[in-house]
Amino acid sequence: MNDPEIRALLYPLLTGGVYVDELPTGTTRADVVHITPDFMHGYEVKGDGDTLQRVANQLRCYGEVYDFVTFIVTEKHLPKVLPLLPEWVGVQVASAHGLRLHRAAGYNATVERAPLAGLLLLEEVKQFLLARGLAGASTLRSREVGHYLRTTHTVPLSSLAQYVRDRLIARLPERLLMRAERKAERERLPPRKKKAKRKKPAPRRKSRAA
């Protein structure tokens, strides 16, 4: 099975809230993220044609921001991926018959403030800090905001997580509108004509001396 086929099996199961494809997360992108007012669940899809080379980095990035993490793999990958994942990471197995739960995801206790805030735009994070009374937050650079969130004890993780979920959910109509606009623009453009391949000139025959 390939990635699109597995996602098609997953989408109907994500009830409540919204789900986002390819959400930038740290130094990678989460294949699918289910976002509700109460939690965020990151899903990584590994089809038959995928490798497991990036699992360690993906797991690190997801573990810093998502309340739950699940890897969806095919039978081909199951024996090799299990030793790479801690017990709290959920595992589902995809096949032509659907998704089979191998192990349910447990609650992730390793979420950190700075990476979590990285899911948002810098201006959104500044607005959050200003609302909490941080004077001068509007002048901070990205690096300074990250340092503040890593070292402060005045910003509860739960408050920041709620704000991040609310902002990401609020963005969905904007994403759908932009997607529709891009699709309409592509449909207005005339189809690209394929360039005709130039025929190579036939090689000249050498004249033989009489």
Coordinates of C-alpha atoms in Angstrom, one line a residue:
M1 CA 0.0 0.0 0.0
N2 CA 1.1 3.5 -0.7
D3 CA 0.8 6.8 1.3
P4 CA -2.4 8.1 -0.4
E5 CA -4.2 4.8 0.1
I6 CA -3.3 4.7 3.8
R7 CA -4.4 8.3 4.4
A8 CA -7.7 7.5 2.7
L9 CA -8.3 4.9 5.4
L10 CA -7.3 7.2 8.2
Y11 CA -9.3 10.3 7.4
P12 CA -12.8 8.9 8.2
L13 CA -11.6 7.9 11.6
L14 CA -10.6 11.5 12.6
T15 CA -13.8 12.7 14.0
G16 CA -14.2 16.0 15.8
G17 CA -11.9 19.0 15.3
V18 CA -9.9 19.2 12.1
Y19 CA -7.0 17.4 10.5
V20 CA -4.1 18.9 8.6
D21 CA -1.8 17.3 6.1
E22 CA 2.0 18.0 6.0
L23 CA 2.1 20.3 9.0
P24 CA 5.6 21.7 9.5
T25 CA 6.9 20.3 12.8
G26 CA 10.4 21.1 13.9
T27 CA 12.8 20.0 11.1
T28 CA 10.2 17.7 9.5
R29 CA 6.6 17.6 8.5
A30 CA 3.9 15.5 10.2
D31 CA 1.9 13.5 7.6
V32 CA -1.4 14.1 9.3
V33 CA -2.3 16.0 12.5
H34 CA -5.7 15.6 14.1
I35 CA -6.4 18.8 16.1
T36 CA -9.3 19.1 18.5
P37 CA -10.0 21.7 21.3
D38 CA -8.6 19.1 23.8
F39 CA -5.6 17.5 22.1
M40 CA -3.3 17.1 19.0
H41 CA -2.5 13.7 17.6
G42 CA 0.3 13.4 15.1
Y43 CA 0.3 10.5 12.5
E44 CA 3.3 9.3 10.5
V45 CA 2.5 7.1 7.5
K46 CA 4.9 4.5 6.2
G47 CA 3.8 2.9 3.0
D48 CA 5.5 0.0 1.3
G49 CA 7.7 2.3 -0.7
D50 CA 8.9 4.3 2.3
T51 CA 12.0 3.8 4.4
L52 CA 12.5 4.1 8.2
Q53 CA 15.6 6.2 8.0
R54 CA 13.9 9.4 9.3
V55 CA 12.0 7.7 12.2
A56 CA 14.4 8.9 14.9
N57 CA 14.1 12.6 13.8
Q58 CA 10.4 12.4 13.2
L59 CA 9.8 10.9 16.6
R60 CA 11.9 13.6 18.3
C61 CA 10.0 16.4 16.6
Y62 CA 6.6 14.9 17.2
G63 CA 7.4 14.1 20.8
E64 CA 8.1 17.7 21.5
V65 CA 4.7 19.0 20.4
Y66 CA 1.9 16.4 20.1
D67 CA -0.2 14.9 22.9
F68 CA -0.4 11.6 21.1
V69 CA 1.7 10.1 18.3
T70 CA 0.9 7.1 16.1
F71 CA 2.9 5.5 13.3
I72 CA 0.8 3.8 10.6
V73 CA 2.8 1.2 8.8
T74 CA 2.4 -1.8 6.5
E75 CA 3.1 -5.3 7.5
K76 CA 6.5 -5.0 5.7
H77 CA 7.7 -2.3 8.2
L78 CA 6.1 -3.6 11.4
P79 CA 8.9 -5.8 12.7
K80 CA 11.6 -3.2 12.1
V81 CA 9.7 -0.1 13.4
L82 CA 8.6 -1.5 16.7
P83 CA 12.1 -1.5 18.3
L84 CA 12.5 2.1 17.2
L85 CA 9.4 3.4 19.1
P86 CA 8.8 3.9 22.8
E87 CA 5.8 2.3 24.4
W88 CA 3.7 5.4 24.5
V89 CA 3.7 5.7 20.6
G90 CA 0.7 4.1 19.0
V91 CA 1.1 1.7 16.1
Q92 CA -1.5 0.8 13.4
V93 CA -1.0 -1.6 10.6
A94 CA -2.5 -0.8 7.2
S95 CA -3.6 -3.4 4.6
A96 CA -6.2 -3.7 1.9
H97 CA -8.7 -4.7 4.6
G98 CA -8.3 -1.4 6.6
L99 CA -6.3 -0.2 9.6
R100 CA -5.6 -2.7 12.4
L101 CA -4.7 -1.4 15.9
H102 CA -1.5 -3.0 17.0
R103 CA -0.9 -0.6 20.0
A104 CA -2.9 2.3 21.2
A105 CA -1.1 5.7 21.7
G106 CA -0.5 6.7 25.2
Y107 CA -0.4 10.3 26.5
N108 CA 2.9 12.0 25.7
A109 CA 4.6 13.7 28.7
T110 CA 7.5 15.1 26.8
V111 CA 5.9 18.2 25.1
E112 CA 8.0 21.4 25.4
R113 CA 6.9 25.0 25.2
A114 CA 9.3 26.4 22.6
P115 CA 8.9 23.6 19.9
L116 CA 5.1 23.7 20.5
A117 CA 5.0 27.5 19.9
G118 CA 7.0 26.8 16.7
L119 CA 3.8 25.4 15.1
L120 CA 2.5 29.0 14.9
L121 CA 3.6 32.1 13.2
L122 CA 6.0 34.3 15.2
E123 CA 3.4 37.1 15.4
E124 CA 0.9 34.8 16.8
V125 CA 3.3 33.8 19.6
K126 CA 4.0 37.4 20.3
Q127 CA 0.3 38.1 20.7
F128 CA 0.1 35.3 23.2
L129 CA 3.0 36.7 25.2
L130 CA 1.6 40.2 25.1
A131 CA -1.7 39.0 26.4
R132 CA 0.1 37.4 29.3
G133 CA 1.7 40.7 30.2
L134 CA 5.2 40.3 28.7
A135 CA 6.3 43.9 28.0
G136 CA 8.3 44.3 24.9
A137 CA 7.2 41.0 23.4
S138 CA 6.4 42.6 20.1
T139 CA 10.1 43.5 19.6
L140 CA 11.5 40.0 20.3
R141 CA 13.1 38.0 17.5
S142 CA 12.4 34.4 16.9
R143 CA 15.5 33.2 18.7
E144 CA 14.7 35.4 21.7
V145 CA 11.1 34.1 21.9
G146 CA 12.4 30.5 21.8
H147 CA 14.9 31.2 24.6
Y148 CA 12.2 32.9 26.7
L149 CA 9.8 30.0 26.4
R150 CA 12.5 27.4 27.2
T151 CA 13.6 29.2 30.4
T152 CA 10.5 30.9 31.8
H153 CA 8.3 29.4 34.5
T154 CA 5.5 32.0 34.1
V155 CA 3.9 30.5 31.0
P156 CA 1.9 27.3 31.8
L157 CA 2.3 24.6 29.1
S158 CA -1.4 24.0 29.2
S159 CA -2.3 27.6 28.4
L160 CA 0.1 27.7 25.5
A161 CA -1.1 24.3 24.2
Q162 CA -4.7 25.5 24.3
Y163 CA -3.7 28.7 22.4
V164 CA -1.8 26.7 19.7
R165 CA -4.8 24.3 19.2
D166 CA -7.2 27.2 18.9
R167 CA -5.1 29.1 16.4
L168 CA -4.5 26.0 14.2
I169 CA -8.2 25.2 14.1
A170 CA -9.0 28.8 13.2
R171 CA -6.7 28.6 10.3
L172 CA -8.5 25.8 8.6
P173 CA -11.0 28.0 6.7
E174 CA -8.1 30.0 5.4
R175 CA -6.3 26.9 4.2
L176 CA -9.4 25.6 2.4
L177 CA -9.9 29.0 0.8
M178 CA -6.3 29.2 -0.4
R179 CA -6.5 25.7 -1.7
A180 CA -9.7 26.5 -3.6
E181 CA -8.1 29.7 -5.1
R182 CA -5.0 27.8 -6.3
K183 CA -7.2 25.1 -7.8
A184 CA -9.3 27.7 -9.6
E185 CA -6.2 29.5 -10.9
R186 CA -4.8 26.2 -12.3
E187 CA -8.1 25.6 -14.1
R188 CA -8.1 29.1 -15.6
L189 CA -4.7 28.6 -17.1
P190 CA -4.6 27.0 -20.6
P191 CA -3.1 23.5 -20.5
R192 CA 0.6 23.4 -21.2
K193 CA 1.5 22.2 -24.6
K194 CA 4.1 19.5 -24.7
K195 CA 7.2 20.6 -26.5
A196 CA 7.7 18.6 -29.7
K197 CA 10.9 16.7 -29.7
R198 CA 13.3 17.9 -32.3
K199 CA 14.4 15.2 -34.7
K200 CA 18.1 14.8 -34.8
P201 CA 19.5 15.4 -38.3
A202 CA 20.5 12.3 -40.1
P203 CA 24.2 11.8 -40.1
R204 CA 25.9 12.8 -43.4
R205 CA 27.3 9.9 -45.4
K206 CA 31.0 10.3 -46.3
S207 CA 31.5 10.3 -50.0
R208 CA 33.8 7.7 -51.2
A209 CA 36.6 8.7 -53.5
A210 CA 36.2 7.3 -57.1

